Amino acid sequence: MASPIDMDKFLADLSDLPGKIQKNLIMLGNMNSKSQELMRNISKETDDYLVNKKYLTDKNKKALNNIQRQFVQAKEYGDDKVQLSVQTYTVVDDEIKKMDTYFTWYEANVQAQAMNIAKSIHEELKKKYLIRPRTMTIRRNN
């Protein structure tokens, strides 16, 4: 049987779960905002570049390099979002496994307690009737 400390830890872990998930989802939202802003900048700078691309000047080279750098950064944001999503999934999956283990243990424990109570009641009834057996008298009509 689990000690009260184990139960407290289990309940504390459960109460912590939403905070972990909320934190990860907030981080995902922030990464998504940064990524969308970056993609808007890339789109604007690409449009500007294409309008002025007639000549490959130093300014155009810098603009192209800046666009490429932003694409790399956007890819990194995407990779970070995927990794954070996987971490969030892992946190949820681990908590589900803990809950499954706990509930399996709990069900077995309750069943064992019920069996013990049933056995105790049976033994008490057995003792009661063995110590004070019922006596029946048969009457005959003469």
Protein backbone atom coordinates (compact mmCIF):
# COMPACT_ATOMS: atom_id res chain seq x y z
CA MET A 1 0.00 0.00 0.00
CA ALA A 2 1.30 3.48 -0.82
CA SER A 3 2.28 5.69 2.04
CA PRO A 4 0.62 9.11 2.50
CA ILE A 5 3.86 10.69 1.30
CA ASP A 6 3.62 8.78 -2.00
CA MET A 7 0.01 9.89 -2.41
CA ASP A 8 0.95 13.52 -1.69
CA LYS A 9 3.73 13.32 -4.28
CA PHE A 10 1.36 11.76 -6.80
CA LEU A 11 -1.23 14.49 -6.25
CA ALA A 12 1.45 17.20 -6.39
CA ASP A 13 2.67 15.80 -9.70
CA LEU A 14 -0.86 15.92 -11.07
CA SER A 15 -1.39 19.50 -9.96
CA ASP A 16 1.93 20.44 -11.59
CA LEU A 17 0.98 18.94 -14.94
CA PRO A 18 -1.24 21.76 -16.20
CA GLY A 19 1.48 24.30 -15.35
CA LYS A 20 4.06 22.42 -17.39
CA ILE A 21 1.72 22.11 -20.31
CA GLN A 22 0.60 25.74 -20.03
CA LYS A 23 4.22 26.91 -19.99
CA ASN A 24 5.06 24.85 -23.08
CA LEU A 25 1.98 26.08 -24.93
CA ILE A 26 2.82 29.70 -24.09
CA MET A 27 6.35 29.12 -25.38
CA LEU A 28 4.93 27.54 -28.55
CA GLY A 29 2.67 30.56 -29.04
CA ASN A 30 5.61 32.95 -28.61
CA MET A 31 7.73 30.96 -31.06
CA ASN A 32 4.84 30.92 -33.51
CA SER A 33 4.43 34.72 -33.25
CA LYS A 34 8.14 35.26 -33.85
CA SER A 35 8.08 32.84 -36.76
CA GLN A 36 5.07 34.54 -38.37
CA GLU A 37 6.65 37.97 -37.93
CA LEU A 38 9.85 36.69 -39.47
CA MET A 39 7.95 35.21 -42.43
CA ARG A 40 6.17 38.55 -42.99
CA ASN A 41 9.57 40.30 -43.00
CA ILE A 42 10.95 37.72 -45.41
CA SER A 43 7.98 38.20 -47.72
CA LYS A 44 8.32 42.00 -47.67
CA GLU A 45 12.09 41.93 -48.19
CA THR A 46 11.75 39.34 -50.96
CA ASP A 47 9.22 41.55 -52.74
CA ASP A 48 11.55 44.55 -52.37
CA TYR A 49 14.49 42.49 -53.60
CA LEU A 50 12.64 41.20 -56.64
CA VAL A 51 11.59 44.74 -57.60
CA ASN A 52 15.22 45.92 -57.39
CA LYS A 53 17.01 42.77 -58.62
CA LYS A 54 17.85 44.10 -62.07
CA TYR A 55 21.36 44.83 -60.92
CA LEU A 56 23.32 42.76 -58.41
CA THR A 57 24.63 45.63 -56.34
CA ASP A 58 26.15 45.41 -52.89
CA LYS A 59 22.82 46.56 -51.48
CA ASN A 60 20.98 43.77 -53.29
CA LYS A 61 23.57 41.20 -52.15
CA LYS A 62 23.08 42.33 -48.55
CA ALA A 63 19.31 42.13 -48.96
CA LEU A 64 19.58 38.60 -50.38
CA ASN A 65 21.91 37.54 -47.55
CA ASN A 66 19.48 39.04 -45.02
CA ILE A 67 16.58 37.12 -46.56
CA GLN A 68 18.58 33.88 -46.46
CA ARG A 69 19.56 34.51 -42.84
CA GLN A 70 15.92 35.06 -41.92
CA PHE A 71 14.91 31.83 -43.65
CA VAL A 72 17.52 29.98 -41.57
CA GLN A 73 16.18 31.64 -38.42
CA ALA A 74 12.58 30.76 -39.39
CA LYS A 75 13.64 27.13 -39.89
CA GLU A 76 15.28 27.15 -36.44
CA TYR A 77 12.05 28.48 -34.91
CA GLY A 78 10.17 25.69 -36.65
CA ASP A 79 12.63 23.09 -35.35
CA ASP A 80 12.32 24.52 -31.83
CA LYS A 81 8.53 24.38 -32.05
CA VAL A 82 8.64 20.74 -33.13
CA GLN A 83 11.02 19.86 -30.30
CA LEU A 84 8.89 21.68 -27.72
CA SER A 85 5.78 19.93 -29.04
CA VAL A 86 7.51 16.57 -28.64
CA GLN A 87 8.57 17.50 -25.09
CA THR A 88 4.99 18.51 -24.25
CA TYR A 89 3.70 15.23 -25.65
CA THR A 90 6.28 13.34 -23.58
CA VAL A 91 5.25 15.16 -20.38
CA VAL A 92 1.59 14.31 -20.99
CA ASP A 93 2.41 10.71 -21.95
CA ASP A 94 4.58 10.21 -18.85
CA GLU A 95 1.83 11.56 -16.61
CA ILE A 96 -0.72 9.27 -18.25
CA LYS A 97 1.58 6.29 -17.64
CA LYS A 98 1.98 7.30 -13.99
CA MET A 99 -1.78 7.60 -13.63
CA ASP A 100 -2.33 4.22 -15.30
CA THR A 101 0.17 2.61 -12.94
CA TYR A 102 -1.38 4.27 -9.92
CA PHE A 103 -4.94 3.35 -10.88
CA THR A 104 -3.93 -0.26 -11.59
CA TRP A 105 -2.31 -0.42 -8.15
CA TYR A 106 -5.31 1.29 -6.56
CA GLU A 107 -7.79 -1.11 -8.18
CA ALA A 108 -5.75 -4.13 -7.06
CA ASN A 109 -5.46 -2.69 -3.55
CA VAL A 110 -9.20 -2.06 -3.29
CA GLN A 111 -9.94 -5.56 -4.56
CA ALA A 112 -7.51 -7.06 -2.04
CA GLN A 113 -9.10 -5.07 0.78
CA ALA A 114 -12.57 -6.17 -0.32
CA MET A 115 -11.43 -9.80 -0.38
CA ASN A 116 -9.90 -9.47 3.09
CA ILE A 117 -13.09 -7.93 4.45
CA ALA A 118 -15.19 -10.66 2.85
CA LYS A 119 -12.90 -13.34 4.32
CA SER A 120 -13.09 -11.71 7.76
CA ILE A 121 -16.87 -11.58 7.63
CA HIS A 122 -17.00 -15.18 6.47
CA GLU A 123 -14.66 -16.29 9.27
CA GLU A 124 -16.67 -14.37 11.86
CA LEU A 125 -19.90 -15.92 10.68
CA LYS A 126 -18.28 -19.35 10.65
CA LYS A 127 -17.02 -18.90 14.22
CA LYS A 128 -20.36 -17.57 15.36
CA TYR A 129 -22.25 -20.56 14.07
CA LEU A 130 -19.64 -23.10 15.18
CA ILE A 131 -19.58 -21.78 18.74
CA ARG A 132 -23.35 -21.49 19.06
CA PRO A 133 -24.77 -24.06 16.74
CA ARG A 134 -28.44 -24.01 16.11
CA THR A 135 -30.23 -26.85 17.73
CA MET A 136 -33.36 -28.19 16.31
CA THR A 137 -35.77 -30.30 18.24
CA ILE A 138 -38.14 -32.55 16.51
CA ARG A 139 -41.55 -32.97 18.09
CA ARG A 140 -43.59 -36.03 17.56
CA ASN A 141 -47.28 -36.18 17.83
CA ASN A 142 -48.41 -39.19 19.85
